[in-house]
Coordinates of C-alpha atoms in Angstrom, one line a residue:
Chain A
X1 CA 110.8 107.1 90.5
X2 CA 107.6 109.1 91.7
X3 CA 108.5 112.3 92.7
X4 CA 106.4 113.0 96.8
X5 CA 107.4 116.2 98.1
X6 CA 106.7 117.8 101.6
X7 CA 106.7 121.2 102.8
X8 CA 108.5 122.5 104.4
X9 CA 111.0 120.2 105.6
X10 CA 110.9 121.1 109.6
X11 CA 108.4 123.6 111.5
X12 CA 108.7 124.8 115.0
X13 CA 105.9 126.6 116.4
X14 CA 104.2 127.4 120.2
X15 CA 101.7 125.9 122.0
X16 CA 98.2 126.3 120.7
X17 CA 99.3 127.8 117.3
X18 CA 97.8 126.1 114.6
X19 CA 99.7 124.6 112.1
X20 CA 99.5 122.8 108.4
X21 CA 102.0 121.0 106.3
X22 CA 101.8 120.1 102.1
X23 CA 102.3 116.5 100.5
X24 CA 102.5 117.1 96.5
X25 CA 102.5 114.3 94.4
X26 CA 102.0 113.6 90.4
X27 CA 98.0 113.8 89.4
X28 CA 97.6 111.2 87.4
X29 CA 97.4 107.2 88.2
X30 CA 96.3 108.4 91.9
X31 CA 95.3 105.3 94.0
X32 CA 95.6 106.5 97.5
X33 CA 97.6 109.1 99.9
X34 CA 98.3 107.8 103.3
X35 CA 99.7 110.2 106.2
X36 CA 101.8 109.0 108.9
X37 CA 103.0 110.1 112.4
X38 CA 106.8 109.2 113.6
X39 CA 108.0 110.0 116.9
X40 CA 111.6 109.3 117.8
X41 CA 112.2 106.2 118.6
X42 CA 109.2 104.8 117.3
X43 CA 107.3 103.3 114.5
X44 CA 105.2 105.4 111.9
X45 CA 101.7 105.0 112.6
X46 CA 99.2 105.9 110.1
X47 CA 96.8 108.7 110.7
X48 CA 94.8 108.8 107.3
X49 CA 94.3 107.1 104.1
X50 CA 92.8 109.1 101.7
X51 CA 91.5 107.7 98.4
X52 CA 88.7 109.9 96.9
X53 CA 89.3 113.7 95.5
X54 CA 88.0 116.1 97.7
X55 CA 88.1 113.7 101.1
X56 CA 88.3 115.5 104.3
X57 CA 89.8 113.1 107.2
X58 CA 89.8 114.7 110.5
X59 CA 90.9 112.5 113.9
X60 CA 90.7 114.8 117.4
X61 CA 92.8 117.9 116.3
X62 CA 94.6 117.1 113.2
X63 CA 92.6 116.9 109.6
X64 CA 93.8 116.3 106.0
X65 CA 92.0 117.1 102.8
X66 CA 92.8 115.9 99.5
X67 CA 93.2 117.1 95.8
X68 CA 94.1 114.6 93.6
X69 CA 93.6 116.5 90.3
X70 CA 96.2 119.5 91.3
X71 CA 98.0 116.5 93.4
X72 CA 98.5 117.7 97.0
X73 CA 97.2 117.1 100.1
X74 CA 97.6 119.8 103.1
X75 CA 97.7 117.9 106.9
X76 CA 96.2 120.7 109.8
X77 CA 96.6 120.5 113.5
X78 CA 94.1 122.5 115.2
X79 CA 96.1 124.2 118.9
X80 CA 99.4 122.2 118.8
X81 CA 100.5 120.5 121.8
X82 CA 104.0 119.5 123.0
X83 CA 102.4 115.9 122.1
X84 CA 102.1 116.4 118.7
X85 CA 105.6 117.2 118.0
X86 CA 107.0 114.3 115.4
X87 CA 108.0 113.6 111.7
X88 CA 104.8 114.0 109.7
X89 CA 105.2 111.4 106.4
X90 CA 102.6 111.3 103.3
X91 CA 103.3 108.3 101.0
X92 CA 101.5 108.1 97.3
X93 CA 99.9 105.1 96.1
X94 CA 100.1 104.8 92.3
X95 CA 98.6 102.4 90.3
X96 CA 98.2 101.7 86.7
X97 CA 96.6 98.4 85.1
X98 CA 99.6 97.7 82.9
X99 CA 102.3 98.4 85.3
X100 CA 101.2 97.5 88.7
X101 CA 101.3 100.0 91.7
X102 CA 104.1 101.6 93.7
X103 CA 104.0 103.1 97.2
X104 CA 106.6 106.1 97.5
X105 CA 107.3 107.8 101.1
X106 CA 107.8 112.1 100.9
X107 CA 110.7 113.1 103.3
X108 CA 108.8 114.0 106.3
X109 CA 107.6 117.6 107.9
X110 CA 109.8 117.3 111.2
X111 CA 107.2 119.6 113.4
X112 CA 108.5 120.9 117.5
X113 CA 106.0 122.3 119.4
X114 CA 107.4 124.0 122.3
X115 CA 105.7 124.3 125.3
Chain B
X1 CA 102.6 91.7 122.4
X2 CA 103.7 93.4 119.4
X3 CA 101.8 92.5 116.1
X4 CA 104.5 92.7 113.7
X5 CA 108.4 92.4 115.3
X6 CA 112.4 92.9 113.7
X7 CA 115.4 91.3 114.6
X8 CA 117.7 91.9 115.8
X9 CA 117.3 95.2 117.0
X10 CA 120.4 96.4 116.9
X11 CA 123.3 95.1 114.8
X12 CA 126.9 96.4 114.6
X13 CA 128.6 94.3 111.5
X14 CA 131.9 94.6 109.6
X15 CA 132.4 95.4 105.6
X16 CA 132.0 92.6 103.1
X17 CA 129.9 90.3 105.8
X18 CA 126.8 88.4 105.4
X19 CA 123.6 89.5 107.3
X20 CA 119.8 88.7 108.0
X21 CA 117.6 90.6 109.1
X22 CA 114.3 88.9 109.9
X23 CA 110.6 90.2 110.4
X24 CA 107.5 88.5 111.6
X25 CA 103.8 89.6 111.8
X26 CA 101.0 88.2 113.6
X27 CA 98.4 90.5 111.9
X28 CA 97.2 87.7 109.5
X29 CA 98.3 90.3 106.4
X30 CA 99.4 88.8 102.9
X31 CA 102.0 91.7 101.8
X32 CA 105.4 92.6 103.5
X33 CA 107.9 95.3 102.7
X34 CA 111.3 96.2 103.5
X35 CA 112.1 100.0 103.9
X36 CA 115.4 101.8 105.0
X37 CA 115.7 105.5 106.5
X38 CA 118.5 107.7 106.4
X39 CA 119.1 110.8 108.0
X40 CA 117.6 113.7 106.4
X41 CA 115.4 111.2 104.1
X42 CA 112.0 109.6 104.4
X43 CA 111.5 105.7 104.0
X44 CA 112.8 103.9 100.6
X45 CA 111.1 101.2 99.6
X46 CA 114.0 98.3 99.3
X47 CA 111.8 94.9 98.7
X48 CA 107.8 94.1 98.5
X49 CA 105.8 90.7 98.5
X50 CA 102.5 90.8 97.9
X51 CA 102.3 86.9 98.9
X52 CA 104.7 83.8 100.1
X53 CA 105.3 83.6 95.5
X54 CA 105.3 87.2 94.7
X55 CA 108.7 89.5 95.6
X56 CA 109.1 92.9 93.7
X57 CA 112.2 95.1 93.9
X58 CA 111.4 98.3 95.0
X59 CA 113.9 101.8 94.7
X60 CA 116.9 100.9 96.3
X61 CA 117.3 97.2 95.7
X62 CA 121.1 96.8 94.7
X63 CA 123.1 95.2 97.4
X64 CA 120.0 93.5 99.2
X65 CA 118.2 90.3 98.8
X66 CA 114.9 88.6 100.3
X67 CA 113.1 85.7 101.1
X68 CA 109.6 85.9 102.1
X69 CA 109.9 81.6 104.2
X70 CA 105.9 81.9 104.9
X71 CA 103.1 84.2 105.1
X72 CA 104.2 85.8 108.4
X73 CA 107.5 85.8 107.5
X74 CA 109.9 88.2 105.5
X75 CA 113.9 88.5 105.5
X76 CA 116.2 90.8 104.2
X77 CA 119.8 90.0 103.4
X78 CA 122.3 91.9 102.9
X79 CA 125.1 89.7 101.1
X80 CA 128.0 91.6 101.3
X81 CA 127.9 94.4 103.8
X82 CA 129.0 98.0 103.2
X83 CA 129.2 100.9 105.1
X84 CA 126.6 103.0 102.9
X85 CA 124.2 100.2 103.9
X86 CA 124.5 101.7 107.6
X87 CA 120.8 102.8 108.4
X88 CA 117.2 102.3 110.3
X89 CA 115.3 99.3 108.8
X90 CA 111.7 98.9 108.9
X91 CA 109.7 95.9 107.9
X92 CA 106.4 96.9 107.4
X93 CA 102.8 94.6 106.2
X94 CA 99.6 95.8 104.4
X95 CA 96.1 94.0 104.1
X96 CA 94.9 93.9 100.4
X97 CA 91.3 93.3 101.6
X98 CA 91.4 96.4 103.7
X99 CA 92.6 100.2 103.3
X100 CA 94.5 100.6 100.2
X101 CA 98.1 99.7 101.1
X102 CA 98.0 101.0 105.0
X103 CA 101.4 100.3 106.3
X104 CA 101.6 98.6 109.7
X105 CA 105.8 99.4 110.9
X106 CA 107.5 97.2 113.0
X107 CA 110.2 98.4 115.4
X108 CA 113.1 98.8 113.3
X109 CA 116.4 97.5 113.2
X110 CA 119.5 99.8 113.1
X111 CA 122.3 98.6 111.0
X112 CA 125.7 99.6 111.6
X113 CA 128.3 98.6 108.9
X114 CA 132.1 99.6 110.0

């Protein structure tokens, strides 16, 4: 079992504060980190797949850089909005020639932004 | 119309009963996955196919069976239900000619064992 971890586990914060959230995961036999949005009562979409050490993803407000040899990955939202309030997810690709690849889900950053 | 859909959507069902649960995609994608969520934790990874010949067990496997009937088409059985089994499914596909392993969710089905 691949140990993902996500920090910290729920975040509330105000309107226009900016915010980031941490997705560790083991350094070695990286293949990809994806990060996904969830809002209640719907489907995780994904927001970013990283694949390269030292990518920089950035969509509107929210951005994600990557660091595959110290193995974490830090998501940023830029002014939070009511909007953005949902479970954040990473999941960590990990593949090896001799024994295939596996996909593990972190727990999820649960993030409120109150208006 | 949505590109990859779960039924049923909801399901109520007693201990020690058979059930399916059935996804379907239209997205054209060769891999499939069955994950289940539980309060307080993030998706486990219960079944993958990477095509209509290839299943894998994922983490949490035990008590759960599949059958992948066609390329857009991936089931998940539960044999003998339990109340532990109680949760939200989500089917999910991936491209293998595109981004490395992006999941594409479907709605999710929530499973209630009594």
């Amino acid at each position: 079992i691949l140990n993902v971890e996500q920090s910290p586990q729920s975040l509330h914060v105000q309107e226009g504060d900016s915010t980031n959230f941490t997705c560790s995961f083991p350094s070695s036999n990286f293949y990809a980190l994806h990060w996904y949005r969830w809002e209640t009562a719907k489907s995780p979409e994904a927001l970013f797949v990283m694949t390269l050490n030292g990518d920089e993803k950035k969509k509107g407000r929210i951005s994600a850089t990557l660091n595959t040899k110290e193995g974490y990955s830090y998501l940023y939202i830029k002014g939070s909005q009511p909007e953005d309030s949902a479970t954040y997810l990473c999941a960590f690709i990990w593949r090896s020639e001799t024994s295939g690849s596996r996909l593990t889900f972190g727990e999820g950053t649960q993030l409120t932004v109150n208006p | 119309d949505a590109d990859v859909t779960q039924t049923p959507r909801n399901r109520i069902t007693k201990t020690g009963k058979r059930i399916m649960l059935e996804c379907s995609q239209t997205k054209g994608h060769d891999r499939m996955y069955w994950y289940r969520q539980d309060p307080g934790l993030g998706l486990r990874l219960i079944y993958y196919s990477f095509d209509v010949k290839d299943i894998n067990k994922g983490e949490i496997s035990d008590g759960y069976s599949v059958s992948r009937q066609a390329q857009a088409k991936f089931s998940l059985s539960l044999e003998s239900a339990i109340p532990n089994q109680t949760a939200l499914y989500f089917c999910a596909t991936s491209d293998h000619r595109a981004s490395r392993y992006e999941q594409y969710f479907g709605p999710g089905t929530r499973l209630t064992v009594t």
